[in-house]
PDB file of C-alpha atoms in Angstrom:
ATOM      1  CA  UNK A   1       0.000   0.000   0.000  1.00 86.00           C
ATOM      2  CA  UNK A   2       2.746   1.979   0.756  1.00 94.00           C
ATOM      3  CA  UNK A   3       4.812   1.651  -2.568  1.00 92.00           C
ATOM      4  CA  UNK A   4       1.120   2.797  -4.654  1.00 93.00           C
ATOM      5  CA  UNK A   5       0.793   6.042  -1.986  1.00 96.00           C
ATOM      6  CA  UNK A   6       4.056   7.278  -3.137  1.00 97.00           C
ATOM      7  CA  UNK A   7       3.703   6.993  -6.734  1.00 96.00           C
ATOM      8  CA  UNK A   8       0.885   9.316  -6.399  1.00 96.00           C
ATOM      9  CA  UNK A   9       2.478  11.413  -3.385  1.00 97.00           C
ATOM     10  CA  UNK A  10       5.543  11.838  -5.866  1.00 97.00           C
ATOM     11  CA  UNK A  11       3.372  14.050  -8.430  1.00 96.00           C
ATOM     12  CA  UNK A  12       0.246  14.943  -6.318  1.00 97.00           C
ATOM     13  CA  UNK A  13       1.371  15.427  -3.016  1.00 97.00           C
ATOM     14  CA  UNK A  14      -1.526  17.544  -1.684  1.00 97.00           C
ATOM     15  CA  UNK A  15      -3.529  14.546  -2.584  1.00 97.00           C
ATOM     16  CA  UNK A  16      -2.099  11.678   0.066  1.00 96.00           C
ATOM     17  CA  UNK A  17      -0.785  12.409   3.251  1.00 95.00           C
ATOM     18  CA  UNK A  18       1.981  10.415   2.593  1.00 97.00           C
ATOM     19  CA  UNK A  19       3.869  10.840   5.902  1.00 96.00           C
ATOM     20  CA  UNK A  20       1.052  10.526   8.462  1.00 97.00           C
ATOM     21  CA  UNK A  21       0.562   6.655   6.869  1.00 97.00           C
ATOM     22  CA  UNK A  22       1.024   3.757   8.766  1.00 97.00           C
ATOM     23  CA  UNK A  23       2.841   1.040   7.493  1.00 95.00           C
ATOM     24  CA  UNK A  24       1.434  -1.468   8.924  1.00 95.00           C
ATOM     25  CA  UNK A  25      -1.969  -0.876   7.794  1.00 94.00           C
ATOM     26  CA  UNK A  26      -1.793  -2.142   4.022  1.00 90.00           C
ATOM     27  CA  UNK A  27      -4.916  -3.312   2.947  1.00 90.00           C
ATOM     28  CA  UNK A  28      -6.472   0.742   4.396  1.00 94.00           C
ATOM     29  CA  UNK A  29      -3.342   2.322   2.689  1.00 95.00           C
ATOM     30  CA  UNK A  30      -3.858   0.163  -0.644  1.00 93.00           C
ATOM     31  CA  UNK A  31      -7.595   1.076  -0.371  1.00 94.00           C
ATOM     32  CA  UNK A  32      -7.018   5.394  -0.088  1.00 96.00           C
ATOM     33  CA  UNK A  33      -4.376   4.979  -2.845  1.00 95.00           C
ATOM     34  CA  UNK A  34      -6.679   2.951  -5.544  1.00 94.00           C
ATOM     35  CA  UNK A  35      -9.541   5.854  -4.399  1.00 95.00           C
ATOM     36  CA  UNK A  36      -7.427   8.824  -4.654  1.00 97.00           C
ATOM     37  CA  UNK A  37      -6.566   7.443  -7.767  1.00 95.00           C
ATOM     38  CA  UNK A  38      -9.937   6.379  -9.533  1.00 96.00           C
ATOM     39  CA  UNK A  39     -11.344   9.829  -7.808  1.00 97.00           C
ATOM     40  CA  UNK A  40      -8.715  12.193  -8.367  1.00 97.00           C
ATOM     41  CA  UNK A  41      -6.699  11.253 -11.391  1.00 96.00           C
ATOM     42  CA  UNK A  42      -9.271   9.110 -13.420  1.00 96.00           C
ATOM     43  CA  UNK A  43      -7.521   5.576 -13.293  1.00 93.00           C
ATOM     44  CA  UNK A  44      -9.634   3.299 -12.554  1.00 91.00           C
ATOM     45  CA  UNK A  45      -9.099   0.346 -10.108  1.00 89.00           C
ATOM     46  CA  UNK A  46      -8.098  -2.951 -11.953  1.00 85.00           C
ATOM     47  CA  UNK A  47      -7.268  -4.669  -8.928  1.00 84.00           C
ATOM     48  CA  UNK A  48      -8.394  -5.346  -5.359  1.00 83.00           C
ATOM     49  CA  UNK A  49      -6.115  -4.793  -2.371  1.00 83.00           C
ATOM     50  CA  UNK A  50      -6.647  -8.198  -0.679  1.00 80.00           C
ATOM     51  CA  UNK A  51      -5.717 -10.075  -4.129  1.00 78.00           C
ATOM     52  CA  UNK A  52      -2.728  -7.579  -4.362  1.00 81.00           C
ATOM     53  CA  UNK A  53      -1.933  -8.039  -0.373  1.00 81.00           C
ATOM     54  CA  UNK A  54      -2.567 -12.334  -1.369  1.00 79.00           C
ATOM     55  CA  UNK A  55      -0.086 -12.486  -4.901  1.00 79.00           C
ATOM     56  CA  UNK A  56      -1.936 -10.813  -7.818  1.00 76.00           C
ATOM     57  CA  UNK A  57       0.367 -11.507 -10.777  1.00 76.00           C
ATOM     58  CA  UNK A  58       3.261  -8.970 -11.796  1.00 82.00           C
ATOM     59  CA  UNK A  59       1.993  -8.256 -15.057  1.00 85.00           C
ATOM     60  CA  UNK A  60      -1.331  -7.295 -13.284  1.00 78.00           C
ATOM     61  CA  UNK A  61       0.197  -5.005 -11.008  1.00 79.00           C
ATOM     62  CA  UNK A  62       2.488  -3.107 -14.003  1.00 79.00           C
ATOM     63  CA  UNK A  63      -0.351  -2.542 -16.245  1.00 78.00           C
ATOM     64  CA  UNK A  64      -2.393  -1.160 -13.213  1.00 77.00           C
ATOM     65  CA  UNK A  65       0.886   1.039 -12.516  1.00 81.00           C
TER      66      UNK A  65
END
């Protein structure tokens, strides 16, 4: 969850609080950054944090990125 938060921290900062995350909450962090995403930027969510947190494939994951 973290790794998807900073992509979009990186060129919208004023749209994830990247620093007040916690790490340890991935499936929550996962979740704002696929919102902020579909919401903010108009990308819309391919994938599902629990079947990223549980081994979505890699090719999955790049196309969504």
């Amino acid at each position: 969850g973290m790794a998807f938060n900073a992509i979009i921290h990186h060129f919208r900062p004023d749209l994830i609080p990247y620093y007040d995350l916690n790490p340890k909450q991935s499936s929550s962090n996962m979740s704002l950054a696929f919102r902020v995403a579909e919401d903010e930027l108009g990308i819309a969510q391919l994938l599902e944090p629990l079947d990223v947190m549980h081994g979505t494939d890699e090719k999955s994951v790049i196309t969504y990125i």
